[in-house]
Amino acid sequence: MWLLLAFCSAALLGFYDVFKKKSLAGNAVLPVLGLNTLFSSLIFLPFILISHFRPEWLQQTIFFVPDAGWEVHRYILLKSVIVLSSWTFGYFGMKHLPLTIVGPINATRPVMTLVGALLIFGERLNLYQWIGVLLAIVSFFLLSRSGKKEGIDFQHNRWIWFVVLAALLGAVSGLYDKYLMGRFDKMVVQAWYNVYQLFLMGGVLMFLWWPKRKTTTPFHWDWCIILISVFLSAADFVYFYALSLDGSMISIVSMVRRSSVLVSFLFGAMIFREKNLTSKAIDLVLVLLGMIFLYIGSTH
């Protein structure tokens, strides 16, 4: 069950990346990110309020948000800081790089998560799962060769490093999610980390973007900004639910979620008309083969 939920989350994440790329085209990054945190918070705020003032309405559903004290919220606040840092790097990288480059780089994120899962949670992979991980690693190095054809030097391009940093922080967040799901209610974590992100992002906008807004890329409204929040919230909801189930492995769930690259790659080719698709498609095939081996390994 948890594996199917991970694939569902992957599909939703793919559309999230597409709408994010569309919203960032020629747009100011920080306001787009700020609105994303606003709309995500508005999605979950009704559940928080109803659960507190009219708990009987939601108590028997998966949308109930139990009350929690500071001993819980301090962990969620840390989660918000990690995720918002990852998003900030990721949004800037997404704006300046082709979607067909960013997607496969993000697809290697679970390799970092895997190392952490092995060291922290004692998870063990079988032969099929190791083959899947190795294929993902190989795809990253091949992707760097594809990027050079577009004048993107992986070693000296700062936007590449932004995406890599976002992936690294995303891996840390994934490991932390496994820890949180083992201790706290999933809706408490998801609902409140979105609210905390809104306040953190408000500070960023007030002190970093607003004073310099006239000297940087101007902001313009795009309806896709709302869709970013909708698809991300849905993807995270399914993801947290998967992690809360007995037997779920963060190393596998994280890897499967990166198959979202298939959706973003197809849209990058068809909608954004990106280049060098043949060589990138080979990289993508390796990523997908890795997902297949992971799936086979998890069913043995």
mmCIF file of C-alpha atoms in Angstrom:
data_model
loop_
_atom_site.group_PDB
_atom_site.id
_atom_site.type_symbol
_atom_site.label_atom_id
_atom_site.label_comp_id
_atom_site.label_asym_id
_atom_site.label_seq_id
_atom_site.Cartn_x
_atom_site.Cartn_y
_atom_site.Cartn_z
ATOM 1 C CA MET A 1 0.000 0.000 0.000
ATOM 2 C CA TRP A 2 2.728 2.465 0.962
ATOM 3 C CA LEU A 3 4.537 1.833 -2.317
ATOM 4 C CA LEU A 4 1.429 2.609 -4.393
ATOM 5 C CA LEU A 5 0.950 5.806 -2.423
ATOM 6 C CA ALA A 6 4.568 6.731 -3.194
ATOM 7 C CA PHE A 7 3.922 6.366 -6.950
ATOM 8 C CA CYS A 8 0.773 8.487 -6.612
ATOM 9 C CA SER A 9 2.785 11.161 -4.838
ATOM 10 C CA ALA A 10 5.366 11.008 -7.641
ATOM 11 C CA ALA A 11 2.760 11.774 -10.319
ATOM 12 C CA LEU A 12 1.469 14.745 -8.336
ATOM 13 C CA LEU A 13 5.041 16.011 -7.825
ATOM 14 C CA GLY A 14 5.633 15.883 -11.578
ATOM 15 C CA PHE A 15 2.772 18.307 -12.211
ATOM 16 C CA TYR A 16 3.982 20.439 -9.303
ATOM 17 C CA ASP A 17 7.361 20.855 -11.052
ATOM 18 C CA VAL A 18 5.659 21.767 -14.334
ATOM 19 C CA PHE A 19 3.498 24.491 -12.782
ATOM 20 C CA LYS A 20 6.495 25.747 -10.818
ATOM 21 C CA LYS A 21 8.552 26.095 -14.000
ATOM 22 C CA LYS A 22 5.678 27.893 -15.744
ATOM 23 C CA SER A 23 5.167 30.299 -12.832
ATOM 24 C CA LEU A 24 8.870 31.178 -12.577
ATOM 25 C CA ALA A 25 9.318 32.002 -16.282
ATOM 26 C CA GLY A 26 10.461 35.637 -16.339
ATOM 27 C CA ASN A 27 9.150 36.098 -12.811
ATOM 28 C CA ALA A 28 10.531 37.104 -9.416
ATOM 29 C CA VAL A 29 11.366 33.957 -7.441
ATOM 30 C CA LEU A 30 10.732 35.008 -3.837
ATOM 31 C CA PRO A 31 7.157 36.335 -4.323
ATOM 32 C CA VAL A 32 6.209 33.136 -6.184
ATOM 33 C CA LEU A 33 7.614 31.084 -3.311
ATOM 34 C CA GLY A 34 5.867 33.329 -0.806
ATOM 35 C CA LEU A 35 2.488 32.893 -2.508
ATOM 36 C CA ASN A 36 3.074 29.154 -2.620
ATOM 37 C CA THR A 37 3.476 29.089 1.162
ATOM 38 C CA LEU A 38 0.370 31.301 1.523
ATOM 39 C CA PHE A 39 -1.917 29.097 -0.573
ATOM 40 C CA SER A 40 -0.541 25.897 0.984
ATOM 41 C CA SER A 41 -1.313 27.300 4.432
ATOM 42 C CA LEU A 42 -4.828 28.289 3.360
ATOM 43 C CA ILE A 43 -5.450 24.712 2.230
ATOM 44 C CA PHE A 44 -4.704 23.319 5.692
ATOM 45 C CA LEU A 45 -5.869 26.181 7.918
ATOM 46 C CA PRO A 46 -9.557 25.081 7.817
ATOM 47 C CA PHE A 47 -8.571 21.601 9.021
ATOM 48 C CA ILE A 48 -6.621 23.125 11.940
ATOM 49 C CA LEU A 49 -9.479 25.404 12.962
ATOM 50 C CA ILE A 50 -12.252 22.811 12.586
ATOM 51 C CA SER A 51 -10.212 20.187 14.456
ATOM 52 C CA HIS A 52 -9.740 22.605 17.356
ATOM 53 C CA PHE A 53 -13.190 24.207 17.614
ATOM 54 C CA ARG A 54 -15.377 21.401 16.213
ATOM 55 C CA PRO A 55 -13.268 18.238 16.631
ATOM 56 C CA GLU A 56 -16.283 15.925 16.255
ATOM 57 C CA TRP A 57 -16.602 16.954 12.602
ATOM 58 C CA LEU A 58 -13.219 15.502 11.587
ATOM 59 C CA GLN A 59 -12.187 13.225 14.459
ATOM 60 C CA GLN A 60 -12.941 10.000 12.593
ATOM 61 C CA THR A 61 -11.324 11.124 9.328
ATOM 62 C CA ILE A 62 -7.761 11.302 7.992
ATOM 63 C CA PHE A 63 -7.992 15.126 7.975
ATOM 64 C CA PHE A 64 -8.187 15.551 11.757
ATOM 65 C CA VAL A 65 -5.406 17.719 13.230
ATOM 66 C CA PRO A 66 -4.922 16.912 16.949
ATOM 67 C CA ASP A 67 -3.854 19.696 19.304
ATOM 68 C CA ALA A 68 -0.141 19.604 20.141
ATOM 69 C CA GLY A 69 2.138 21.526 22.489
ATOM 70 C CA TRP A 70 5.488 23.224 21.996
ATOM 71 C CA GLU A 71 7.316 19.920 22.552
ATOM 72 C CA VAL A 72 5.848 18.834 19.185
ATOM 73 C CA HIS A 73 5.790 22.183 17.391
ATOM 74 C CA ARG A 74 9.502 22.800 17.864
ATOM 75 C CA TYR A 75 10.232 19.741 15.737
ATOM 76 C CA ILE A 76 7.780 20.927 13.079
ATOM 77 C CA LEU A 77 9.358 24.397 13.041
ATOM 78 C CA LEU A 78 12.736 22.819 12.279
ATOM 79 C CA LYS A 79 11.072 20.891 9.439
ATOM 80 C CA SER A 80 9.777 24.208 8.045
ATOM 81 C CA VAL A 81 13.247 25.769 8.082
ATOM 82 C CA ILE A 82 14.775 22.793 6.252
ATOM 83 C CA VAL A 83 12.042 22.634 3.602
ATOM 84 C CA LEU A 84 11.945 26.386 2.971
ATOM 85 C CA SER A 85 15.735 26.445 2.534
ATOM 86 C CA SER A 86 15.478 23.589 0.029
ATOM 87 C CA TRP A 87 12.663 25.310 -1.848
ATOM 88 C CA THR A 88 14.544 28.622 -2.049
ATOM 89 C CA PHE A 89 17.579 27.025 -3.680
ATOM 90 C CA GLY A 90 15.372 24.827 -5.849
ATOM 91 C CA TYR A 91 13.190 27.686 -7.128
ATOM 92 C CA PHE A 92 16.182 29.793 -8.181
ATOM 93 C CA GLY A 93 17.741 26.797 -9.920
ATOM 94 C CA MET A 94 14.463 25.894 -11.625
ATOM 95 C CA LYS A 95 14.106 29.417 -13.009
ATOM 96 C CA HIS A 96 17.528 29.453 -14.662
ATOM 97 C CA LEU A 97 17.868 25.854 -15.884
ATOM 98 C CA PRO A 98 15.911 23.645 -18.313
ATOM 99 C CA LEU A 99 13.277 21.434 -16.699
ATOM 100 C CA THR A 100 14.841 18.446 -18.465
ATOM 101 C CA ILE A 101 18.063 19.128 -16.508
ATOM 102 C CA VAL A 102 16.533 19.942 -13.125
ATOM 103 C CA GLY A 103 14.212 16.913 -13.098
ATOM 104 C CA PRO A 104 16.890 14.225 -13.466
ATOM 105 C CA ILE A 105 19.152 15.994 -10.928
ATOM 106 C CA ASN A 106 16.313 15.932 -8.413
ATOM 107 C CA ALA A 107 15.793 12.276 -9.274
ATOM 108 C CA THR A 108 19.185 11.513 -7.708
ATOM 109 C CA ARG A 109 18.071 12.992 -4.365
ATOM 110 C CA PRO A 110 17.050 9.583 -2.963
ATOM 111 C CA VAL A 111 20.651 8.380 -3.261
ATOM 112 C CA MET A 112 21.510 10.910 -0.536
ATOM 113 C CA THR A 113 18.450 9.791 1.420
ATOM 114 C CA LEU A 114 19.544 6.190 1.025
ATOM 115 C CA VAL A 115 22.910 6.825 2.653
ATOM 116 C CA GLY A 116 21.188 8.512 5.565
ATOM 117 C CA ALA A 117 18.583 5.744 5.864
ATOM 118 C CA LEU A 118 21.313 3.114 5.996
ATOM 119 C CA LEU A 119 23.258 5.016 8.665
ATOM 120 C CA ILE A 120 20.390 6.347 10.796
ATOM 121 C CA PHE A 121 17.461 3.946 10.477
ATOM 122 C CA GLY A 122 19.393 0.758 9.771
ATOM 123 C CA GLU A 123 17.466 0.082 6.557
ATOM 124 C CA ARG A 124 18.952 -2.631 4.349
ATOM 125 C CA LEU A 125 18.594 -2.968 0.602
ATOM 126 C CA ASN A 126 18.591 -6.171 -1.416
ATOM 127 C CA LEU A 127 20.375 -6.757 -4.737
ATOM 128 C CA TYR A 128 17.543 -5.399 -6.914
ATOM 129 C CA GLN A 129 17.340 -2.215 -4.858
ATOM 130 C CA TRP A 130 21.096 -1.668 -5.030
ATOM 131 C CA ILE A 131 20.952 -2.025 -8.828
ATOM 132 C CA GLY A 132 18.245 0.658 -8.884
ATOM 133 C CA VAL A 133 20.371 3.013 -6.806
ATOM 134 C CA LEU A 134 23.468 2.481 -8.981
ATOM 135 C CA LEU A 135 21.460 3.205 -12.136
ATOM 136 C CA ALA A 136 20.327 6.496 -10.609
ATOM 137 C CA ILE A 137 23.931 7.452 -9.820
ATOM 138 C CA VAL A 138 25.086 6.646 -13.364
ATOM 139 C CA SER A 139 22.243 8.737 -14.797
ATOM 140 C CA PHE A 140 23.508 11.812 -12.914
ATOM 141 C CA PHE A 141 26.967 11.611 -14.470
ATOM 142 C CA LEU A 142 25.495 11.093 -17.936
ATOM 143 C CA LEU A 143 23.234 14.081 -17.381
ATOM 144 C CA SER A 144 26.253 16.307 -16.729
ATOM 145 C CA ARG A 145 27.479 15.363 -20.219
ATOM 146 C CA SER A 146 24.101 16.244 -21.709
ATOM 147 C CA GLY A 147 24.174 19.601 -19.950
ATOM 148 C CA LYS A 148 27.506 20.534 -21.536
ATOM 149 C CA LYS A 149 25.831 20.448 -24.953
ATOM 150 C CA GLU A 150 23.703 23.388 -23.781
ATOM 151 C CA GLY A 151 26.666 25.252 -22.354
ATOM 152 C CA ILE A 152 25.876 24.194 -18.782
ATOM 153 C CA ASP A 153 29.071 23.360 -16.900
ATOM 154 C CA PHE A 154 28.018 21.317 -13.880
ATOM 155 C CA GLN A 155 31.151 22.295 -11.958
ATOM 156 C CA HIS A 156 31.034 26.062 -12.492
ATOM 157 C CA ASN A 157 27.344 26.852 -12.980
ATOM 158 C CA ARG A 158 25.956 28.251 -9.728
ATOM 159 C CA TRP A 159 22.382 27.308 -10.621
ATOM 160 C CA ILE A 160 23.430 23.666 -10.843
ATOM 161 C CA TRP A 161 24.867 23.964 -7.355
ATOM 162 C CA PHE A 162 21.618 25.582 -6.202
ATOM 163 C CA VAL A 163 19.682 22.549 -7.440
ATOM 164 C CA VAL A 164 22.201 20.178 -5.837
ATOM 165 C CA LEU A 165 21.925 22.038 -2.518
ATOM 166 C CA ALA A 166 18.140 21.873 -2.797
ATOM 167 C CA ALA A 167 18.388 18.131 -3.387
ATOM 168 C CA LEU A 168 20.719 17.686 -0.408
ATOM 169 C CA LEU A 169 18.397 19.623 1.898
ATOM 170 C CA GLY A 170 15.474 17.673 0.450
ATOM 171 C CA ALA A 171 17.218 14.445 1.403
ATOM 172 C CA VAL A 172 17.727 15.745 4.955
ATOM 173 C CA SER A 173 14.029 16.642 5.036
ATOM 174 C CA GLY A 174 13.084 13.147 3.862
ATOM 175 C CA LEU A 175 15.075 11.504 6.632
ATOM 176 C CA TYR A 176 13.582 13.893 9.158
ATOM 177 C CA ASP A 177 10.088 13.045 7.845
ATOM 178 C CA LYS A 178 10.645 9.375 8.660
ATOM 179 C CA TYR A 179 11.628 10.369 12.190
ATOM 180 C CA LEU A 180 8.593 12.678 12.564
ATOM 181 C CA MET A 181 6.128 10.124 11.210
ATOM 182 C CA GLY A 182 7.329 7.647 13.816
ATOM 183 C CA ARG A 183 6.558 10.068 16.656
ATOM 184 C CA PHE A 184 3.809 12.499 15.646
ATOM 185 C CA ASP A 185 0.491 12.620 13.799
ATOM 186 C CA LYS A 186 0.968 13.160 10.054
ATOM 187 C CA MET A 187 -1.670 15.889 9.764
ATOM 188 C CA VAL A 188 -0.150 17.846 12.659
ATOM 189 C CA VAL A 189 3.184 17.839 10.844
ATOM 190 C CA GLN A 190 1.906 18.740 7.376
ATOM 191 C CA ALA A 191 -0.652 21.333 8.427
ATOM 192 C CA TRP A 192 1.584 23.223 10.836
ATOM 193 C CA TYR A 193 4.814 23.112 8.836
ATOM 194 C CA ASN A 194 2.985 24.926 6.044
ATOM 195 C CA VAL A 195 1.773 27.589 8.485
ATOM 196 C CA TYR A 196 5.248 28.079 9.928
ATOM 197 C CA GLN A 197 6.693 28.379 6.428
ATOM 198 C CA LEU A 198 4.266 31.208 5.698
ATOM 199 C CA PHE A 199 5.569 33.248 8.642
ATOM 200 C CA LEU A 200 9.205 32.476 7.799
ATOM 201 C CA MET A 201 8.652 33.441 4.169
ATOM 202 C CA GLY A 202 6.902 36.635 5.259
ATOM 203 C CA GLY A 203 10.105 37.688 6.982
ATOM 204 C CA VAL A 204 12.178 36.858 3.911
ATOM 205 C CA LEU A 205 9.905 38.913 1.651
ATOM 206 C CA MET A 206 9.829 41.850 4.050
ATOM 207 C CA PHE A 207 13.554 42.130 4.670
ATOM 208 C CA LEU A 208 15.162 40.677 1.528
ATOM 209 C CA TRP A 209 12.804 41.125 -1.436
ATOM 210 C CA TRP A 210 10.650 44.177 -0.741
ATOM 211 C CA PRO A 211 13.506 46.720 -0.294
ATOM 212 C CA LYS A 212 15.153 45.571 -3.561
ATOM 213 C CA ARG A 213 12.064 44.703 -5.610
ATOM 214 C CA LYS A 214 12.538 47.598 -8.063
ATOM 215 C CA THR A 215 16.086 46.541 -8.949
ATOM 216 C CA THR A 216 15.384 42.849 -9.529
ATOM 217 C CA THR A 217 13.124 40.810 -11.815
ATOM 218 C CA PRO A 218 9.581 42.201 -11.479
ATOM 219 C CA PHE A 219 6.788 40.014 -10.171
ATOM 220 C CA HIS A 220 3.718 39.217 -12.269
ATOM 221 C CA TRP A 221 0.707 37.110 -11.370
ATOM 222 C CA ASP A 222 0.264 33.673 -12.932
ATOM 223 C CA TRP A 223 -2.661 31.363 -12.156
ATOM 224 C CA CYS A 224 -0.254 28.435 -12.165
ATOM 225 C CA ILE A 225 1.020 29.708 -8.799
ATOM 226 C CA ILE A 226 -2.160 28.399 -7.165
ATOM 227 C CA LEU A 227 -1.717 25.031 -8.884
ATOM 228 C CA ILE A 228 1.809 24.780 -7.418
ATOM 229 C CA SER A 229 0.315 24.764 -3.919
ATOM 230 C CA VAL A 230 -2.570 22.429 -4.782
ATOM 231 C CA PHE A 231 -0.410 19.718 -6.344
ATOM 232 C CA LEU A 232 2.371 20.038 -3.751
ATOM 233 C CA SER A 233 -0.079 19.772 -0.856
ATOM 234 C CA ALA A 234 -1.712 16.709 -2.404
ATOM 235 C CA ALA A 235 1.670 15.091 -3.115
ATOM 236 C CA ASP A 236 2.886 15.698 0.441
ATOM 237 C CA PHE A 237 -0.364 14.453 1.975
ATOM 238 C CA VAL A 238 -0.076 11.123 0.158
ATOM 239 C CA TYR A 239 3.653 10.993 0.954
ATOM 240 C CA PHE A 240 3.186 11.522 4.705
ATOM 241 C CA TYR A 241 0.408 8.948 4.749
ATOM 242 C CA ALA A 242 2.723 6.424 3.058
ATOM 243 C CA LEU A 243 5.486 7.052 5.621
ATOM 244 C CA SER A 244 3.050 6.603 8.505
ATOM 245 C CA LEU A 245 2.217 3.033 7.416
ATOM 246 C CA ASP A 246 3.977 0.081 9.025
ATOM 247 C CA GLY A 247 6.875 -1.311 7.013
ATOM 248 C CA SER A 248 7.409 1.787 4.876
ATOM 249 C CA MET A 249 11.043 2.478 3.951
ATOM 250 C CA ILE A 250 12.090 6.097 3.475
ATOM 251 C CA SER A 251 14.892 5.051 1.100
ATOM 252 C CA ILE A 252 12.357 3.427 -1.256
ATOM 253 C CA VAL A 253 9.570 5.982 -0.867
ATOM 254 C CA SER A 254 12.014 8.803 -1.595
ATOM 255 C CA MET A 255 13.372 7.033 -4.669
ATOM 256 C CA VAL A 256 9.930 6.258 -6.080
ATOM 257 C CA ARG A 257 8.797 9.865 -5.576
ATOM 258 C CA ARG A 258 11.534 11.020 -7.918
ATOM 259 C CA SER A 259 9.912 9.143 -10.788
ATOM 260 C CA SER A 260 8.005 12.436 -11.014
ATOM 261 C CA VAL A 261 10.782 13.288 -13.448
ATOM 262 C CA LEU A 262 8.834 11.397 -16.130
ATOM 263 C CA VAL A 263 5.959 13.898 -15.980
ATOM 264 C CA SER A 264 8.214 16.968 -15.852
ATOM 265 C CA PHE A 265 10.420 15.628 -18.653
ATOM 266 C CA LEU A 266 7.475 15.087 -20.996
ATOM 267 C CA PHE A 267 6.154 18.579 -20.351
ATOM 268 C CA GLY A 268 9.654 20.043 -20.752
ATOM 269 C CA ALA A 269 9.816 18.447 -24.192
ATOM 270 C CA MET A 270 6.268 19.180 -25.368
ATOM 271 C CA ILE A 271 5.409 22.513 -23.727
ATOM 272 C CA PHE A 272 8.737 24.251 -23.064
ATOM 273 C CA ARG A 273 10.423 22.906 -26.233
ATOM 274 C CA GLU A 274 13.744 22.184 -24.507
ATOM 275 C CA LYS A 275 16.825 20.927 -26.374
ATOM 276 C CA ASN A 276 19.053 17.822 -26.565
ATOM 277 C CA LEU A 277 16.149 15.583 -25.663
ATOM 278 C CA THR A 278 17.682 12.404 -27.092
ATOM 279 C CA SER A 279 20.674 12.307 -24.753
ATOM 280 C CA LYS A 280 18.524 13.438 -21.807
ATOM 281 C CA ALA A 281 16.007 10.710 -22.635
ATOM 282 C CA ILE A 282 18.751 8.113 -22.170
ATOM 283 C CA ASP A 283 19.433 9.541 -18.717
ATOM 284 C CA LEU A 284 15.716 9.419 -17.993
ATOM 285 C CA VAL A 285 15.465 5.775 -19.066
ATOM 286 C CA LEU A 286 18.215 4.888 -16.592
ATOM 287 C CA VAL A 287 16.305 6.658 -13.814
ATOM 288 C CA LEU A 288 13.110 4.796 -14.685
ATOM 289 C CA LEU A 289 14.947 1.479 -14.863
ATOM 290 C CA GLY A 290 16.225 2.227 -11.390
ATOM 291 C CA MET A 291 12.627 2.732 -10.217
ATOM 292 C CA ILE A 292 11.616 -0.624 -11.724
ATOM 293 C CA PHE A 293 14.426 -2.446 -9.912
ATOM 294 C CA LEU A 294 13.446 -0.718 -6.681
ATOM 295 C CA TYR A 295 9.849 -1.836 -7.130
ATOM 296 C CA ILE A 296 10.908 -5.435 -7.840
ATOM 297 C CA GLY A 297 13.217 -5.369 -4.831
ATOM 298 C CA SER A 298 10.514 -4.072 -2.504
ATOM 299 C CA THR A 299 8.123 -6.880 -3.469
ATOM 300 C CA HIS A 300 10.653 -9.658 -2.712
#
